[in-house]
Structure formats: structure tokens, C-alpha cells
Tab-separated table of C-alpha atoms in Angstrom:
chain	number	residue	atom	x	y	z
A	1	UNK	CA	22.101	-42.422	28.195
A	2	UNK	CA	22.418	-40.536	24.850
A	3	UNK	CA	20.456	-37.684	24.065
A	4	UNK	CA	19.397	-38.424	20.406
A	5	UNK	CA	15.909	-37.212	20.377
A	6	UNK	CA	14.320	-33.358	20.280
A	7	UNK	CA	11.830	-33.347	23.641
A	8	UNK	CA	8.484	-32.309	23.920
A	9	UNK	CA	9.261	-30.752	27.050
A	10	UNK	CA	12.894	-29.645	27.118
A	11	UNK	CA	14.406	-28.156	30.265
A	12	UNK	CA	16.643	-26.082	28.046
A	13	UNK	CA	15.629	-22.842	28.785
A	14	UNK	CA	18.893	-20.761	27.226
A	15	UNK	CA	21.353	-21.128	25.003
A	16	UNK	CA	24.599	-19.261	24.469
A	17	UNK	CA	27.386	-18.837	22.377
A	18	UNK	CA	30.356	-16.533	22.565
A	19	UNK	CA	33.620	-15.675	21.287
A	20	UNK	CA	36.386	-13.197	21.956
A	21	UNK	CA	39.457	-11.654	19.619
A	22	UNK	CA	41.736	-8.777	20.239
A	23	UNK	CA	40.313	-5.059	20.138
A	24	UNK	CA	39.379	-4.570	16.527
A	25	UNK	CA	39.451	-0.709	15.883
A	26	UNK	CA	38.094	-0.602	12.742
A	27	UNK	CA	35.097	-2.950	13.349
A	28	UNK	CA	32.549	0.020	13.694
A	29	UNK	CA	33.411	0.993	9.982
A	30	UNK	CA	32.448	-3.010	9.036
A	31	UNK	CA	29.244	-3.149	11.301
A	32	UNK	CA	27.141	-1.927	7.871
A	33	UNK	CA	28.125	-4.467	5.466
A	34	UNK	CA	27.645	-7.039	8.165
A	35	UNK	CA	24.184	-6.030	9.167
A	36	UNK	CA	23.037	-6.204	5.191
A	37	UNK	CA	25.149	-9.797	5.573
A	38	UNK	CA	22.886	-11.187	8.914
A	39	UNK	CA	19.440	-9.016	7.996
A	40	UNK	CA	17.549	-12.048	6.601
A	41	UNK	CA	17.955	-13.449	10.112
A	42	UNK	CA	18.219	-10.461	12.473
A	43	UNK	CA	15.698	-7.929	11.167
A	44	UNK	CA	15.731	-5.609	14.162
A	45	UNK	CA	18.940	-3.730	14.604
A	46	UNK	CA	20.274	-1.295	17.849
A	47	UNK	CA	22.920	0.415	18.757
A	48	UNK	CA	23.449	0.227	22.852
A	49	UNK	CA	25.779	1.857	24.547
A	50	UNK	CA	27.340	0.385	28.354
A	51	UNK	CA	28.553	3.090	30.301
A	52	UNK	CA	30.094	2.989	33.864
A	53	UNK	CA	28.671	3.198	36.746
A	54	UNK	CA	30.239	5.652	39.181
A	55	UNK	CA	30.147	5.106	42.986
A	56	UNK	CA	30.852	8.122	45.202
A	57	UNK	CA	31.066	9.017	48.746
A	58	UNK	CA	30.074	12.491	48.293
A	59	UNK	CA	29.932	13.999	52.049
A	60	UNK	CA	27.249	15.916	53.347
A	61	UNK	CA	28.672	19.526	52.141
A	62	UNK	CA	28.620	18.053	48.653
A	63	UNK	CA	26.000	17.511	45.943
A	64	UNK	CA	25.593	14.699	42.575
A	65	UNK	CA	25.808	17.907	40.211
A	66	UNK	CA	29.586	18.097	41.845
A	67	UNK	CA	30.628	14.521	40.030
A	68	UNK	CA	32.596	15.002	36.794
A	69	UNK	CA	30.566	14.077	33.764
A	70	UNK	CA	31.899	12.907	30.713
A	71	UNK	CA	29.771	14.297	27.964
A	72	UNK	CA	32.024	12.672	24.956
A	73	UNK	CA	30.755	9.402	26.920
A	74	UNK	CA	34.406	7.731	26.516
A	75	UNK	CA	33.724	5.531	29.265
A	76	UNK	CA	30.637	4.006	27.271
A	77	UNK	CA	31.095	0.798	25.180
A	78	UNK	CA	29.585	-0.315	21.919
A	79	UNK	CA	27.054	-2.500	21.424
A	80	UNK	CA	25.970	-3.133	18.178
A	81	UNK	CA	22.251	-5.764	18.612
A	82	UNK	CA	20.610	-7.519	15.945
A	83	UNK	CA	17.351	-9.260	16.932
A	84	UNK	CA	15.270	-12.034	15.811
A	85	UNK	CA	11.608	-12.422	15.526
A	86	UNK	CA	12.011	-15.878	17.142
A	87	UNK	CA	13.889	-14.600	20.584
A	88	UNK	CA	17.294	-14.695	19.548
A	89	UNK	CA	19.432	-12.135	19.906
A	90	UNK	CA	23.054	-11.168	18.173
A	91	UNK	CA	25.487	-8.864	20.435
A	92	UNK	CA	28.938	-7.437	18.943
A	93	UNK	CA	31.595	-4.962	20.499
A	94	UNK	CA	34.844	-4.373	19.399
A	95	UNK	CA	35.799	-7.088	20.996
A	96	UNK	CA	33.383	-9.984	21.431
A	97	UNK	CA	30.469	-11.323	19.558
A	98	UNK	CA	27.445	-13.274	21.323
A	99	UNK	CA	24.330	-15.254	20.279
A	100	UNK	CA	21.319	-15.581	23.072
A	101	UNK	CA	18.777	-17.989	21.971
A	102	UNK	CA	14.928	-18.319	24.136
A	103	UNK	CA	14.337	-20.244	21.190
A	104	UNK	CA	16.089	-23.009	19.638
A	105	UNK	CA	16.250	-26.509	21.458
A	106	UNK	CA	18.557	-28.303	19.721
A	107	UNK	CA	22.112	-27.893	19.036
A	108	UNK	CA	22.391	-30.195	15.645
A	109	UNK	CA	20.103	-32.682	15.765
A	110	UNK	CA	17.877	-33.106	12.597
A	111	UNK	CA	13.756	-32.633	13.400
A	112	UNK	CA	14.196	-29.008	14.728
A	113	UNK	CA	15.785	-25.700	14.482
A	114	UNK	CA	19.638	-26.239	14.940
A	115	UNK	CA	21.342	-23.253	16.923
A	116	UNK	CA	24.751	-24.753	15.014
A	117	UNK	CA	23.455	-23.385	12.014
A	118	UNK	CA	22.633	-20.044	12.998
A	119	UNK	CA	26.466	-19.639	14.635
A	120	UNK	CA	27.600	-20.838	11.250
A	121	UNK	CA	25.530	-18.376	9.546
A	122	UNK	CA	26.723	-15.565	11.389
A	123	UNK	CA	30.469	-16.182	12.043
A	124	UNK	CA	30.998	-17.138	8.136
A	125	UNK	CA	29.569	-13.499	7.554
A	126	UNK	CA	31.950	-11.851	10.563
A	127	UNK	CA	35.004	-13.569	9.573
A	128	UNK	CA	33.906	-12.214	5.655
A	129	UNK	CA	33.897	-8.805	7.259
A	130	UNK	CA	37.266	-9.326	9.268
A	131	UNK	CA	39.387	-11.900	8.935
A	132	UNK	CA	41.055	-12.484	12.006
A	133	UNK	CA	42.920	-15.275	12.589
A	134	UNK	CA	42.361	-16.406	16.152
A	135	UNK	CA	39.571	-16.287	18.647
A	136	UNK	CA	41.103	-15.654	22.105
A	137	UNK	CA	37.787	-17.572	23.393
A	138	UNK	CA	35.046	-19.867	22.088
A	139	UNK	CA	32.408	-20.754	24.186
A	140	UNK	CA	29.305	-22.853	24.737
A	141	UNK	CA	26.427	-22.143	27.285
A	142	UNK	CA	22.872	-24.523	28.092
A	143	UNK	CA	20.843	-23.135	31.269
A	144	UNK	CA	18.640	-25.280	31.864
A	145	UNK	CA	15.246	-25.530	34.365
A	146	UNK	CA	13.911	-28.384	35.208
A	147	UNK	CA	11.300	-29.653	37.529
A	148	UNK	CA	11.456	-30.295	41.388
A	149	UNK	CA	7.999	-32.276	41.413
A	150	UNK	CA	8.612	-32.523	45.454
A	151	UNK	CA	10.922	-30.706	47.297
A	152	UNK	CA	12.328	-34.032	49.409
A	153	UNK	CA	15.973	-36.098	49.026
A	154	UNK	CA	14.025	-39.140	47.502
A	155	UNK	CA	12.798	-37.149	45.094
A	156	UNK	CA	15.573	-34.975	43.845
A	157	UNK	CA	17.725	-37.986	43.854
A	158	UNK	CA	15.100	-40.261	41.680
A	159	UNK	CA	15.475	-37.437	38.666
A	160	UNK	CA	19.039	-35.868	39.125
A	161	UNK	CA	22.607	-37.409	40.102
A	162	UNK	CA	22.380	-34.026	42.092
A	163	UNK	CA	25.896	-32.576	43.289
A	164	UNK	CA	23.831	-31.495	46.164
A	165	UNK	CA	25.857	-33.092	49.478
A	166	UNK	CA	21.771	-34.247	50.624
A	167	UNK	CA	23.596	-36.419	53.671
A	168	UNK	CA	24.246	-33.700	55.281
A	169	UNK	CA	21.554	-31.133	54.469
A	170	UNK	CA	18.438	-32.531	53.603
A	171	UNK	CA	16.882	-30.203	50.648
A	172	UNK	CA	13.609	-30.029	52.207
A	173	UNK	CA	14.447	-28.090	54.906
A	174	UNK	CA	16.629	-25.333	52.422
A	175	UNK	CA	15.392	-22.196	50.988
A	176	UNK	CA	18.238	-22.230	48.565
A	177	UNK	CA	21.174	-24.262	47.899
A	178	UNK	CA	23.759	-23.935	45.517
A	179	UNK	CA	27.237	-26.132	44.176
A	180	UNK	CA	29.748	-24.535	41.617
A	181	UNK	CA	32.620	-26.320	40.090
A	182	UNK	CA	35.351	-25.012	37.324
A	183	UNK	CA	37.171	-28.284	36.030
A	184	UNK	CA	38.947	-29.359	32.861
A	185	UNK	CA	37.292	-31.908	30.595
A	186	UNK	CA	40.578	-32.963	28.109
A	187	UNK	CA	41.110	-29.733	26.290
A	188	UNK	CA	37.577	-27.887	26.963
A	189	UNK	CA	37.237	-25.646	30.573
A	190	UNK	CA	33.999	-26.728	32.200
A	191	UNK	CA	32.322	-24.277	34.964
A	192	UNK	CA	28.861	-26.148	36.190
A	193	UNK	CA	26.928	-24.306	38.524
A	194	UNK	CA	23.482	-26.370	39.903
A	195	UNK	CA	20.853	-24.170	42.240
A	196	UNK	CA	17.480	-24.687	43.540
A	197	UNK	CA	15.657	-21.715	42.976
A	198	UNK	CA	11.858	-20.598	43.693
A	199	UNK	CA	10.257	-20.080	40.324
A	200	UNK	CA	9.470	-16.834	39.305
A	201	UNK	CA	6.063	-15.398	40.991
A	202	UNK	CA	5.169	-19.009	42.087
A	203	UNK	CA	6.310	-20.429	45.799
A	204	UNK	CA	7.189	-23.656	43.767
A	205	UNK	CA	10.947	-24.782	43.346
A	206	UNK	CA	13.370	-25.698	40.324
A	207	UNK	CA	16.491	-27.244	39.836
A	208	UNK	CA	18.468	-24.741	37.631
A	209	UNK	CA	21.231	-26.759	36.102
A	210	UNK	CA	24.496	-23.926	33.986
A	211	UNK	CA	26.369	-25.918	31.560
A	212	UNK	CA	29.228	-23.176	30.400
A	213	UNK	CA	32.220	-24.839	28.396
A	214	UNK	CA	34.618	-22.899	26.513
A	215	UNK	CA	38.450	-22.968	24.886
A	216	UNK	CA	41.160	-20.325	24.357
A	217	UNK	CA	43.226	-19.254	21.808
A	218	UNK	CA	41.300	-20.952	18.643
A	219	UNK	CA	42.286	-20.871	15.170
A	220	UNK	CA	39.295	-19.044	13.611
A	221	UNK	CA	39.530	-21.513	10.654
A	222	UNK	CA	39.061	-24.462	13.377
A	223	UNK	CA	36.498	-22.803	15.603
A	224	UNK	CA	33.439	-25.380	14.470
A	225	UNK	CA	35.002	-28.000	14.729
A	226	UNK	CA	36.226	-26.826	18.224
A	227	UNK	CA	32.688	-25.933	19.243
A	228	UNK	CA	31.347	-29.530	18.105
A	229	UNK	CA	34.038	-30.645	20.742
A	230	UNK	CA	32.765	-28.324	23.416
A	231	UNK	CA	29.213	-29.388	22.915
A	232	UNK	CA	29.789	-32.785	23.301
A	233	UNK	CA	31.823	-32.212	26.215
A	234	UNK	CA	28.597	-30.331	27.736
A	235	UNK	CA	25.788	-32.846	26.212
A	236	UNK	CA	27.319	-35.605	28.434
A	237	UNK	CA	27.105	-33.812	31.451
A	238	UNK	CA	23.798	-33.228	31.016
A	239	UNK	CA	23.277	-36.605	30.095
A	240	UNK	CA	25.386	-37.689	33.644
A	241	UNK	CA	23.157	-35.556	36.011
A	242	UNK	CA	20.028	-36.278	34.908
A	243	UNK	CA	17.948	-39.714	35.356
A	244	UNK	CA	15.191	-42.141	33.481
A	245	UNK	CA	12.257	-39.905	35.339
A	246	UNK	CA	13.444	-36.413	34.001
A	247	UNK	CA	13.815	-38.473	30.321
A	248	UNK	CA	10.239	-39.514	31.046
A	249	UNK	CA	8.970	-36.005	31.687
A	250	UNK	CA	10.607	-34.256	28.967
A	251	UNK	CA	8.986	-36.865	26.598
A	252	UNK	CA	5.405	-35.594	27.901
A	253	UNK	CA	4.085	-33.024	25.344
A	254	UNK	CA	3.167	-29.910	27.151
A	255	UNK	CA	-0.426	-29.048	27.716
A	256	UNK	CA	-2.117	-26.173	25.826
């Protein structure tokens, strides 16, 4: 089955999109003229910094105020955020840029907000800034949650074409279970991970369902076109491991 239609009721809750390049040394002096560039959509700006954490076995003669501290904080790395009213968030270090959207539920489709154009917005502006030629990684990520109306094999295997090996452990007696696979999909890496988790202060269950697809070594000049690739390569396995019933429930319009 295509998906062709914006839901009422999407399971999509997270969407992400990432690439890499080599160390770029002078991007802090660039980060100003790209925040004017991106400020219409990211307002809210921050500078975080990601330092290591030390582990040390300090033996009972010794004390914390003994551990060597680096107070020019060398070890820390740069994050430069950018955040949008509407829960989406833009990451860059020196060497990688990220977009985390709570928000949009569709990648292109026309009806709603389309999390293709907000990657084009931002990357046109980036590769403005610094014109690298190649993206040592592109990549594509959809988390999505969706509903485990009973916690039995009939009806986990009604919704989902579950990866779940249910002959041999039948998923009401589990607490958790959990299936990862890395595979190749023509050019695109595919890692799928599917879990059934307990939902977050509730005793009820879900069916958490990581889409992550990604390329190397991309021509930056090529990198939509690349991503279109990757997204179709991750819109049909959603569309393989789901079935009619989830399409029905998604359709529902959620209650106020």
C-alpha cells in the first residue's frame, strides 16, 4: 500500500535528518552570518558545549579534587542550537549538522508542513556559508509509535508484519522484546530497529518502530536528490510492516 495521504493520527512521532563533512575549522567564524541566514525559522539560538565524561577509580586514600581539570575545557565540543517555536530543533558542530522535528508529519506531501522544505531551507543557507563539496554522510530518520490495542500474537500480527519471531515467544507473556537489523537497500544503508516498549507513566504497551537510512560520501550538489532516494527507500518499509488496521486507525481523527 502507498502512503499518499497526511493522517489524522500519525504514528510518526520523530523525525531526523543529518549530515556529516570533514572538520571545518573555520566554521565558528561563519556561525553569525548563518544564524541571520536561518533566524526567520529558528528564532531561539544557544551555544552548548559537550564535554567528557571522566571515569576514575580513585582508591580510598584519594579524593575527586585529586582529578586533573581542564579549565581551557579542550575536551568540550561545540554546539551551536537554533530552535523553533514549533519543536524543531537545528544542531551544528564543526563537523555535523542535524534537524530534530516533534513537529512536522510529512516528508513532501502537499496538505501539510513538509520537513523537505525546511532541510532545503537550511542546507541552501550552510552550503552559502561554506561550500564544501562532499557530505561524508546523509541521513534520514522516522521513529515512529504506534498502538498495541492488545498485547496478544493475533493482535500484533492483524496491524504489523512484525519481525517479532511470535512462534516461538508469544508477546503476551514478554515484558520487552526487541529485533535490530543493518541491511543494504540498492545504494541506501538501512538499520531498522522494532521494540515493544511500556508507554511512558502508563502500564500500557507500544510498538516503537526506527526507520534510520543513510548514504556516504555525497556530492553536496546531489544531496536532495540523494535524500528523496533515501526516503523512499524508508517510506516503503513502513509501508511493508504495517497493515489495513493500523491504516484504519491513523485515519481516526484524534479526540480533543
Amino acid at each position: 500500500m502507498a502512503i499518499n495521504q497526511i493522517f489524522p493520527s500519525p504514528t510518526v512521532k520523530q523525525v531526523l535528518f543529518e549530515v556529516k563533512f570533514p572538520n571545518l575549522f573555520y566554521l565558528e567564524n561563519k556561525i553569525g552570518d548563518l544564524q541571520m541566514k536561518v533566524m526567520e525559522r529558528f528564532p531561539e539560538s544557544a551555544l552548548l558545549v559537550r564535554r567528557q565524561v571522566v571515569f576514575a577509580d580513585l582508591g580510598p586514600d584519594s579524593k575527586a579534587t585529586d582529578l586533573p581539570i581542564d579549565t581551557k575545557g579542550s575536551d568540550g565540543k561545540k554546539i551551536w542550537q537554533f530552535k523553533s517555536p514549533k519543536k524543531y530543533v537545528l544542531n551544528i558542530t564543526t563537523n555535523s549538522l542535524d534537524i530534530t522535528s516533534d513537529f512536522h508529519k510529512t516528508y513532501q506531501l502537499e496538505g501539510g508542513d513538509k520537513f523537505r522544505d525546511i532541510i532545503e531551507f537550511v542546507i541552501k543557507h550552510f552550503l552559502a556559508a561554506l561550500p564544501i563539496p562532499t557530505f561524508t554522510r546523509v541521513g534520514l530518520r522516522y521513529i515512529d509509535e504506534c498502538p498495541v490495542l492488545a498485547k496478544n500474537n493475533v493482535t500484533i500480527s492483524s496491524y504489523y508484519n512484525t519481525t517479532f519471531p511470535l512462534s516461538r515467544f508469544n508477546i503476551s507473556d514478554a515484558t520487552e522484546m526487541d529485533f535490530k537489523a543493518v541491511v543494504k537497500r540498492g545504494e541506501t544503508f538501512l538499520r531498522y530497529v522494532e521494540s515493544l516498549r511500556t508507554m511512558k507513566d502508563s502500564n500500557e504497551y507500544q510498538l516503537v518502530m526506527d526507520f534510520d537510512g543513510f548514504r556516504e560520501n555525497v556530492d553536496t550538489g546531489k544531496y536532495l536528490q540523494v535524500l528523496d532516494e533515501i526516503h523512499t527507500v524508508l517510506s516503503s518499509e513502513f509501508e511493508n510492516s504495517i497493515k489495513q488496521p493500523l491504516v484504519d486507525f491513523m485515519n481516526k481523527h484524534k479526540q480533543a
